[in-house]
XYZ file of C-alpha atoms in Angstrom:
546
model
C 194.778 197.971 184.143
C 192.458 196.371 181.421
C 191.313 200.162 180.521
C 195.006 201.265 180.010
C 195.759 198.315 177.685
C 192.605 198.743 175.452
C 194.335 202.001 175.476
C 197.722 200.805 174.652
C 195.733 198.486 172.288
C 194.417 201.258 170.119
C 197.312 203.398 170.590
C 199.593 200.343 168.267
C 196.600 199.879 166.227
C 196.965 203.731 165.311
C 200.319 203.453 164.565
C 200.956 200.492 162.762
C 197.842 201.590 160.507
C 199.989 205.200 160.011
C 203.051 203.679 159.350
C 201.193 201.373 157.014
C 199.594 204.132 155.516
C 202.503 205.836 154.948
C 204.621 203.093 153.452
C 201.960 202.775 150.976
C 201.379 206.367 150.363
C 205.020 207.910 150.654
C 205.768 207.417 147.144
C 203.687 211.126 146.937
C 206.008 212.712 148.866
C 208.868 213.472 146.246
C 206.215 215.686 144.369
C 204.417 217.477 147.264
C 207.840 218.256 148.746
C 208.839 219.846 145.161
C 205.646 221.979 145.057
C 205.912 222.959 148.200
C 209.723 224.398 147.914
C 208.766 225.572 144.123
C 205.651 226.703 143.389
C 203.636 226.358 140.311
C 202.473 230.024 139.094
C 199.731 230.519 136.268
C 201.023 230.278 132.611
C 203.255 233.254 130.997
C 203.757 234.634 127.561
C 207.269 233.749 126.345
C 208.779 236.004 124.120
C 211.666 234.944 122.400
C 215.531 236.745 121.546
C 214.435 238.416 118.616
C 217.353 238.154 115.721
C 218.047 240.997 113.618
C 215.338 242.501 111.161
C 217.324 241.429 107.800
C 219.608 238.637 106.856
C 223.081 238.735 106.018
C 223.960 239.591 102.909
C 226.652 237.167 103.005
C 226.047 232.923 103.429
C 225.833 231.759 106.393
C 225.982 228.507 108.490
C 223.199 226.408 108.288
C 220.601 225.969 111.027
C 220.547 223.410 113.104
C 217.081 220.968 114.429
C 218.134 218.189 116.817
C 214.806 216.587 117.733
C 214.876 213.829 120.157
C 211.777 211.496 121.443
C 211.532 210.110 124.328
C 210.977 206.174 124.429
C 210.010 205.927 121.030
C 209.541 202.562 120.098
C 210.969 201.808 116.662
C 207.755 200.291 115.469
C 205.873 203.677 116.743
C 206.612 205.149 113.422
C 204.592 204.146 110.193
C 207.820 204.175 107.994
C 208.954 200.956 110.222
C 205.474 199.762 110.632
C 202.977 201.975 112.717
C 201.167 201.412 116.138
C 198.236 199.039 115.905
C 199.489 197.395 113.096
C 199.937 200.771 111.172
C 196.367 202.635 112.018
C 198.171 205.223 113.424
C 200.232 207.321 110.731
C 202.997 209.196 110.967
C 203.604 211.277 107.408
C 205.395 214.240 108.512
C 208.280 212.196 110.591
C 208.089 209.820 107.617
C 209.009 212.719 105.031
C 212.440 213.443 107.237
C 213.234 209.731 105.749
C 211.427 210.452 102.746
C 213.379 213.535 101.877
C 216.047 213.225 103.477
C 218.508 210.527 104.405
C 217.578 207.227 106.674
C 220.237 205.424 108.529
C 219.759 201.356 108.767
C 221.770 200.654 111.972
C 221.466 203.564 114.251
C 222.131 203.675 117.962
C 221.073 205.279 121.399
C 224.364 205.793 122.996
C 222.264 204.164 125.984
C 218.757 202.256 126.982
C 217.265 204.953 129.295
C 217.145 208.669 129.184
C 219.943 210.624 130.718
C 222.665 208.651 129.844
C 221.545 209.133 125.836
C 220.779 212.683 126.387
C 224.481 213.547 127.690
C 225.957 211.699 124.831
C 224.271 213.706 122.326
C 224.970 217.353 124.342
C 229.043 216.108 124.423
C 230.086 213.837 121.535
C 231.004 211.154 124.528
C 230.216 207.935 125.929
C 228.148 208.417 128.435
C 230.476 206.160 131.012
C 233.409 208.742 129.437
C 231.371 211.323 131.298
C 230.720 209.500 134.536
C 226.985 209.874 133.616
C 226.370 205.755 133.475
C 222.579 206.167 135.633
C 220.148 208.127 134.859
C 218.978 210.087 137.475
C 216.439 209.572 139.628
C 215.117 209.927 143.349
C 216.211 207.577 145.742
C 212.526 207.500 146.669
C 211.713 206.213 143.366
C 214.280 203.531 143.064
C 213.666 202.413 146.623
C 209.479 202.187 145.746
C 210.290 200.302 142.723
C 212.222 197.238 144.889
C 209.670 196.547 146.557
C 206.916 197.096 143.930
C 205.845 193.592 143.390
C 206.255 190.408 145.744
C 205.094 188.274 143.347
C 207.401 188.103 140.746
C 209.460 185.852 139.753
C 212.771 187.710 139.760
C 212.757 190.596 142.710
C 214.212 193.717 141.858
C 217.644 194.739 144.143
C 218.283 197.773 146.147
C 221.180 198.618 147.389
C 220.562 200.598 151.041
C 224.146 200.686 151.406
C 224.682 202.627 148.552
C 222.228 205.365 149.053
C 224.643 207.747 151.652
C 227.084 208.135 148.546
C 224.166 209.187 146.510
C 224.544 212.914 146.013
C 221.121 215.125 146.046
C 218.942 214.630 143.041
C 218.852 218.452 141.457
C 222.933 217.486 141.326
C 222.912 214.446 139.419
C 223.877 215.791 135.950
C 225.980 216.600 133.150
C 229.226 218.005 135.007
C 230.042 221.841 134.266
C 233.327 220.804 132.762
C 232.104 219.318 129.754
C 231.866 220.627 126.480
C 228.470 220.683 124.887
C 227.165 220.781 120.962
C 225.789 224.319 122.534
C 228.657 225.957 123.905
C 230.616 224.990 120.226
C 227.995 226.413 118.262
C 227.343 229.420 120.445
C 231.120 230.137 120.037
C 230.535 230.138 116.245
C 228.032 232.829 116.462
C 224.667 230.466 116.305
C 222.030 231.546 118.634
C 221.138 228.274 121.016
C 217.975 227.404 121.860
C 216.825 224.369 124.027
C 212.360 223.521 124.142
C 211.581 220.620 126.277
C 213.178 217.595 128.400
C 216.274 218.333 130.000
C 217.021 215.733 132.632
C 220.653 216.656 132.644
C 220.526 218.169 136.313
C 218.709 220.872 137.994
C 221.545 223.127 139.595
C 222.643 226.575 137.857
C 225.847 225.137 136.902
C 223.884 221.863 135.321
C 220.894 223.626 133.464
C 220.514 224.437 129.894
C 221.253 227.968 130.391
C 224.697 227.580 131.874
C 225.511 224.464 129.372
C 225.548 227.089 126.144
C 221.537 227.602 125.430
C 220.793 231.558 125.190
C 217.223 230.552 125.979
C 215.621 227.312 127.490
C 211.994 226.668 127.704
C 211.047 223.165 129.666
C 210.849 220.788 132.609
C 214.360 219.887 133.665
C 212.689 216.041 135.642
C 212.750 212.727 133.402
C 209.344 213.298 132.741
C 206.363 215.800 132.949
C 202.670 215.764 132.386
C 200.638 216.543 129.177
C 197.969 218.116 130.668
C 196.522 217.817 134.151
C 194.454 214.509 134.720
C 191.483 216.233 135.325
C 191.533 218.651 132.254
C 188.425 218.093 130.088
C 190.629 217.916 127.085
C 192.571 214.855 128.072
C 192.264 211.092 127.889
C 194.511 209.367 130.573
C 195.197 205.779 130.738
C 197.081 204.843 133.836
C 198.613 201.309 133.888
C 197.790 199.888 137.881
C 200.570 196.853 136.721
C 203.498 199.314 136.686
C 205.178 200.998 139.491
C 206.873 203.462 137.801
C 203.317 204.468 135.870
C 202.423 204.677 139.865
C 205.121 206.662 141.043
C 204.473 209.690 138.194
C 201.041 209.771 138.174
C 201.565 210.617 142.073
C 204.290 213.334 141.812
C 204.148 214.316 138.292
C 203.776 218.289 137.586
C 202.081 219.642 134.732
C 204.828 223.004 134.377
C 207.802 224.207 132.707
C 210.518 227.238 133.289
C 211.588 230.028 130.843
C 215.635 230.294 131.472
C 215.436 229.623 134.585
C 212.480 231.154 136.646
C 209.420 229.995 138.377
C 207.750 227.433 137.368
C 204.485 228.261 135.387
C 201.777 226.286 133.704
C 201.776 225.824 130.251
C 199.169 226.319 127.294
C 197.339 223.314 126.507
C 198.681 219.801 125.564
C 202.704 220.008 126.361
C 203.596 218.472 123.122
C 201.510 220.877 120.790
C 203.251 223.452 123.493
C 206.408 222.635 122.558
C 206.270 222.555 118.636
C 204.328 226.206 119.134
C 207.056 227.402 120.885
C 209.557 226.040 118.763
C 208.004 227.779 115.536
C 207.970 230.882 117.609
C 211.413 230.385 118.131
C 212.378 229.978 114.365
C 209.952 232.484 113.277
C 212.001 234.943 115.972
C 215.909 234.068 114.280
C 215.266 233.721 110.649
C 217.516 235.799 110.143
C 220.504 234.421 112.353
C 222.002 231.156 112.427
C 220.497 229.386 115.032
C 220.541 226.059 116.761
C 217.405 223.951 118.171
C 217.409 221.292 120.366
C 213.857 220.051 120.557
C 213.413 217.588 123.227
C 209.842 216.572 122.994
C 208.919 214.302 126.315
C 206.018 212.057 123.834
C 205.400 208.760 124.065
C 206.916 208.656 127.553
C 204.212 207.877 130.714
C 202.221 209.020 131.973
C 199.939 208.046 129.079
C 197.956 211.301 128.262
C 196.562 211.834 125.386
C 194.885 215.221 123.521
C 190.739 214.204 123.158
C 190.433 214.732 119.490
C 193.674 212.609 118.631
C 192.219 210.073 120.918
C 188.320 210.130 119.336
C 190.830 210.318 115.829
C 191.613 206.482 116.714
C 188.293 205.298 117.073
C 189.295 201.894 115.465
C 192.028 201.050 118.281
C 190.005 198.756 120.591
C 192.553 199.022 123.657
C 192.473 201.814 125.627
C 196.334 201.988 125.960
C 197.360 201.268 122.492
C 195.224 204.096 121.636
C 195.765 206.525 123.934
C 199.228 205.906 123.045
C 198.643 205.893 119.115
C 197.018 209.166 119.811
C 200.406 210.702 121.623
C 202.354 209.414 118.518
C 199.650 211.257 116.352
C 200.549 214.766 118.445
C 204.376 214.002 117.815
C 204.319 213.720 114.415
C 202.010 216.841 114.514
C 204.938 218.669 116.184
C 207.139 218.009 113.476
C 205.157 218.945 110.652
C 204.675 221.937 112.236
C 208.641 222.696 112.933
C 209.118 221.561 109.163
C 206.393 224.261 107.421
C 207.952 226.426 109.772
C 211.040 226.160 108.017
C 209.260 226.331 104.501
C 207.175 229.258 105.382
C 210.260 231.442 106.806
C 212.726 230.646 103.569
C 215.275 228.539 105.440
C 213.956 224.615 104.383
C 216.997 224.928 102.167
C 219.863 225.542 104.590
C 218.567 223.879 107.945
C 220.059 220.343 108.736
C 217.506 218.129 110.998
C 218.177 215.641 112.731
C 215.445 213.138 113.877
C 215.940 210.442 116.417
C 215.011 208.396 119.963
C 216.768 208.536 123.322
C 216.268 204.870 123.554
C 213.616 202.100 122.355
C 210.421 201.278 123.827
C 209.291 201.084 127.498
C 208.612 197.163 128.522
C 206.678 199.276 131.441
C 203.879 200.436 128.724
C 202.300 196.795 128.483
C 202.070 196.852 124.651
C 204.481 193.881 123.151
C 205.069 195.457 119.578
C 206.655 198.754 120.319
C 209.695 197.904 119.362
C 209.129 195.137 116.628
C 210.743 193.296 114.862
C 213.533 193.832 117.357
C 214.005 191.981 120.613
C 214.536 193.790 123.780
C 213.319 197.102 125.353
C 214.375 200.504 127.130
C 216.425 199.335 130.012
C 218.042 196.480 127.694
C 220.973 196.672 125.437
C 219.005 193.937 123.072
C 218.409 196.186 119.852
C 215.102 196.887 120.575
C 216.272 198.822 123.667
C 218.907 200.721 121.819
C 218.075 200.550 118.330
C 216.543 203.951 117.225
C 215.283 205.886 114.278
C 218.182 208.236 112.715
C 216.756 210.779 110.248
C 219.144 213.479 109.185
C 217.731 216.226 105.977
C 219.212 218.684 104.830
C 218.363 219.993 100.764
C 221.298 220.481 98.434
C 223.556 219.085 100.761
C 222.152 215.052 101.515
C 220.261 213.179 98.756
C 216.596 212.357 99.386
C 215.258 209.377 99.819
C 218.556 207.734 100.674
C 219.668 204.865 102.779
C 222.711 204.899 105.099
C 223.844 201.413 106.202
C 225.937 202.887 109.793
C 226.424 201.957 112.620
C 225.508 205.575 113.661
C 225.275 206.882 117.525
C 223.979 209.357 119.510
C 227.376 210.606 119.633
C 227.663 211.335 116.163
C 225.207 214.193 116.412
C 227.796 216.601 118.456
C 230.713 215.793 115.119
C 228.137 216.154 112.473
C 226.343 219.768 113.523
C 229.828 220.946 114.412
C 231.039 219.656 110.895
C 227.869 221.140 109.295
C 228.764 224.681 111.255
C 231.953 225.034 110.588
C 233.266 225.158 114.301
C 236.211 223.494 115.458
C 235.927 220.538 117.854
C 237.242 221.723 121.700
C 237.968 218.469 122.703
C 238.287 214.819 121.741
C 235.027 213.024 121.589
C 233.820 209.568 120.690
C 231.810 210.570 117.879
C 232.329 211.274 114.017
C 231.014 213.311 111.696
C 228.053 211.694 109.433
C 228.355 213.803 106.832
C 230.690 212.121 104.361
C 228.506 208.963 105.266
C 225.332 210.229 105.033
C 225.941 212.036 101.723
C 227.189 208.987 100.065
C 230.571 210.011 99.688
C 232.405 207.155 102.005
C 231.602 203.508 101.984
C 233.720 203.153 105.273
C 231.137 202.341 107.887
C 231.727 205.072 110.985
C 232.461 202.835 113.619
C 234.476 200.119 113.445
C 233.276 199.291 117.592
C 230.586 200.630 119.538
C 230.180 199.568 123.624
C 227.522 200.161 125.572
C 227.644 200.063 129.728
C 225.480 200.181 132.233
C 226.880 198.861 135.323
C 228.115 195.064 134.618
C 225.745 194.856 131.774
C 228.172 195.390 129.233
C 228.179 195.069 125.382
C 230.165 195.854 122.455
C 229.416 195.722 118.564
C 232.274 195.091 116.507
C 231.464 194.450 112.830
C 228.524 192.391 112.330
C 229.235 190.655 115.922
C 227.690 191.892 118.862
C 228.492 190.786 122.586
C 226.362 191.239 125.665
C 227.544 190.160 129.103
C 225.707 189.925 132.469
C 226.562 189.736 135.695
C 222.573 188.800 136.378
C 222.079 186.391 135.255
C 225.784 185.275 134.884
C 225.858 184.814 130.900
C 226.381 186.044 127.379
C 224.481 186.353 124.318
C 226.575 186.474 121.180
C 224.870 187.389 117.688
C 225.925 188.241 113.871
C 223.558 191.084 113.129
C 224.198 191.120 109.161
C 223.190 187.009 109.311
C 220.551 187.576 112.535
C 219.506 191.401 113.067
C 216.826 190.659 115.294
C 218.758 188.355 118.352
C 217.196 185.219 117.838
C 220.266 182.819 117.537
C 222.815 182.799 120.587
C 226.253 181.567 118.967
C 227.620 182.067 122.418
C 228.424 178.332 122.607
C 229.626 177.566 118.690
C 232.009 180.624 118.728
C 234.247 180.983 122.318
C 237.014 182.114 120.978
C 235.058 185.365 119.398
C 233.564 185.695 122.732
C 236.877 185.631 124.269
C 238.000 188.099 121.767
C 235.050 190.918 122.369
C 235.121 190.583 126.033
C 238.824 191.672 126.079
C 237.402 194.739 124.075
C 234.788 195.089 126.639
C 237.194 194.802 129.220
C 239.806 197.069 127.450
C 237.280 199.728 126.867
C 236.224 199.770 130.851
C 239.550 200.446 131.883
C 239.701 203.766 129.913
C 236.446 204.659 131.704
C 236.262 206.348 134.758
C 233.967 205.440 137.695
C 230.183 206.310 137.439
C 229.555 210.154 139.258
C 227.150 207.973 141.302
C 225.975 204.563 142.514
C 223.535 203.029 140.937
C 220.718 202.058 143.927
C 218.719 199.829 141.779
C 218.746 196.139 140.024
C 215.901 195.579 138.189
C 214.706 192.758 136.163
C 213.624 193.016 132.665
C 212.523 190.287 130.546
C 213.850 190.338 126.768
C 210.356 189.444 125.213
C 207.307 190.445 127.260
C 206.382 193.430 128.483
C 205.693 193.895 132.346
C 202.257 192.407 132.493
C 203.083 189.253 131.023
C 202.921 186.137 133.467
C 206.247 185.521 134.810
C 207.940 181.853 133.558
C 211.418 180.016 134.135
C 212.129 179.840 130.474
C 211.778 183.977 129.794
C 215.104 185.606 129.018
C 215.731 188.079 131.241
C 218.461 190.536 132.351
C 218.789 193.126 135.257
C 219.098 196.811 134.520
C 220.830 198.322 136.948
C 220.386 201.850 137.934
């Protein structure tokens, strides 16, 4: 008897230290599942739709550069300040401002990826769409809620929400909307998409069936810049953040060409992308073509290319420089789209547009990202939504000029159609910039802007901005034009404007339909630390949900 309950004994112990082991380990499972049923193959030559070998006779439309960041602080950039106090330059993104046209007050239609991203591809409010969450696997969402006992605030998931979650590769942008591609496709541009996608992973979803002729890129929220071990990385993994845990474990270092098996790329993803995009102008010089360049930098995982790293010698913490040195390879992607353009002949009629899908991560532990703005990605503070808004365009916008806005994401879809000459399919929620950005109306573009992500909802009407919460239960009411940076809550002098916007908030929701999924996950996000600040009662704080 005593031998068959030492047995018993050991046979528990073995368990409970499996299903230990797995509990702690089966946030790897998302990504060893994935390579499993889609196999990375060695790297490929792409060759790109060649256009034809002489152009036009006639004018034609311009080209059009969309080039998004992803979690791009707005103090990343040296024109608003510069990482580590400005050590870390960035001249060529500077020169779209420079020589081009700078908007003061520009917005991320949303404070996290997906969302942003399928306001820019239809014109729309993201919530107009149904695509209020981004997307994400339920593994994910159900590792972060759990992620860290001793906080202050605990994170929220919602296990009764997860059987009305449909599978991940089908959380997207619905077939039936109308993208910026599909418009300028019908006007003869060739469409091109390099980079992030994260707008669903089925055919119907992907870039090729949402009006690119060619896509080149991960289709996940995120991707690795090189593999950890490559000798020509720098890696700085952040052991306080459970998202920085969750990627690092399931994170693939691959892209697809239009489509097909996943392959490895050449080298350090973002200098991979800006090759490929010169390829890709150098191959339709002499067609009308469209670009949306999605680069995935500074998003985590923090990898950074060696020699930008040993460029920032000065930067004392490892972080901060290893992500100075991703910034560095950014703005190195742009200058290299940009004398592109001047080497080919077609500076002069190409409109670019520069911008952010959303401010700075509170998950990357460094508090000035987003400075002088409050608030980060996964906030609808300004620093979470407040993002830089270049557009140039020679002969057609005056360098060196300021727009006041308020400018969206949205606007992007009005504008390039505006700039192309196509007619608009549908009725959006953006405008075209043009007559703004070229001086030509004093009119600010929006009157209202609203923001929504679950029942944190805000609106901006005038210089008055509204935020509501559901948790914590409270507003926060500012005047931008007298307090741009959210330091004075007027919540309490002024009811009767908060009365007045959250009837607008409330009007606005009921023109919305309900969210193409649930969101799984409340989160909580303080307004002025970043994650691996010590947790107090007096921090603001709100919770994201997603």
């Amino acid at each position: 008897m005593k031998k068959w309950a030492i047995i018993l004994g050991v046979a528990l112990a073995a368990v409970a230290a499996g299903y230990l082991a797995f509990k702690h380990y089966a946030y790897y499972l998302p990504g060893l599942i994935s390579n499993i049923r889609d196999p990375i193959a060695p790297n490929q030559p792409v060759i790109w739709s060649q256009g034809p070998d002489v152009a036009p006779a006639a004018d034609r439309p311009p080209n059009i550069i969309v080039i998004v960041a992803d979690d791009l602080g707005f103090n990343d950039l040296s024109v608003h300040g510069g990482v580590a106090g400005g050590r870390v330059r960035t001249p060529n993104i500077d020169a779209l401002a420079r020589e081009g046209v700078s908007v003061d007050a520009a917005y991320a239609a949303n404070a996290t990826c997906s969302p942003s991203r399928a306001a820019i591809m239809t014109g729309r409010y993201p919530s107009r769409v149904g695509f209020e969450f981004t997307s994400a696997p339920v593994a994910f969402s159900r590792y972060l809620s759990h992620s860290d006992p001793n906080a202050l605030r605990q994170p929220i998931f919602h296990e009764e929400r997860v059987a009305d979650v449909p599978p991940l590769e089908t959380l997207g942008l619905p077939a039936s909307e109308v993208t910026i591609a599909e418009v300028l496709r019908a006007r003869g541009y060739h469409t091109m998409h390099i980079g992030k996608w994260h707008l669903g992973e089925t055919a119907a979803m992907r870039p090729e069936a949402q009006g690119f002729d060619e896509s080149l890129g991960f289709m996940a929220g995120a991707g690795m810049f090189l593999p950890p071990n490559d000798p020509n990385v720098v890696n700085a993994e952040l052991p306080f953040d459970p998202i920085d845990r969750f990627l690092w474990a399931n994170l693939p270092y691959a892209v697809q060409w239009n489509g097909g098996q996943r392959f490895r790329p050449e080298g350090y993803i973002t200098d991979y992308f800006a090759e490929q995009a010169v390829a890709a102008i150098e191959a339709n010089r002499n067609r009308s073509f469209f670009l949306y360049l999605a680069f995935n930098a500074p998003h985590t995982p923090l990898q950074a290319a060696r020699a930008d790293y040993e460029a920032l010698s000065g930067i004392e913490n490892h972080s901060e420089r290893v992500y100075g040195a991703m910034i560095l390879a950014l703005d190195r992607g742009v200058g290299r789209v940009m004398a592109a353009l001047r080497a080919q002949g077609l500076d002069e009629n190409t409109l670019v547009i520069f911008t952010s899908d959303n401010g700075g991560a509170w998950y990357v532990g460094l508090p000035e990202l987003n400075r002088p703005f409050r608030g980060w990605k996964a906030t609808f503070f300004e620093g979470g939504i407040r993002a830089p808004f270049f557009a140039r365009w020679p002969g057609r916008l005056p360098a060196g000029a300021r727009a006041s806005g308020p400018v969206t994401h949205m606007d992007i879809f009005a504008t390039a159609a505006a700039a192309a000459g196509a007619p608009l399919q549908r009725e959006i929620d953006g405008v075209d910039l043009m007559p703004h950005l070229a001086g030509q109306s004093r009119t600010p573009p929006h009157d209202v802007l609203f923001w929504r992500s679950g029942p944190y909802r805000v609106v901006r009407a005038g210089d008055w901005k509204l935020q509501v919460s559901e948790r914590p239960d409270r507003v926060w009411l500012f005047n931008l034009r007298e307090d741009p940076t959210e330091q004075h809550d007027l919540s309490v002098q002024h009811p009767e404007r908060v009365a007045e916007l959250r009837a607008l908030i409330e009007a606005h929701n009921a023109e919305m339909p309900p969210p193409l999924w649930p969101a799984l996950l409340e989160g909580p996000v303080r307004i002025d630390v970043p994650v691996d600040a010590p947790w107090t009662e007096q921090q603001e704080y709100v919770y994201w949900s997603n």
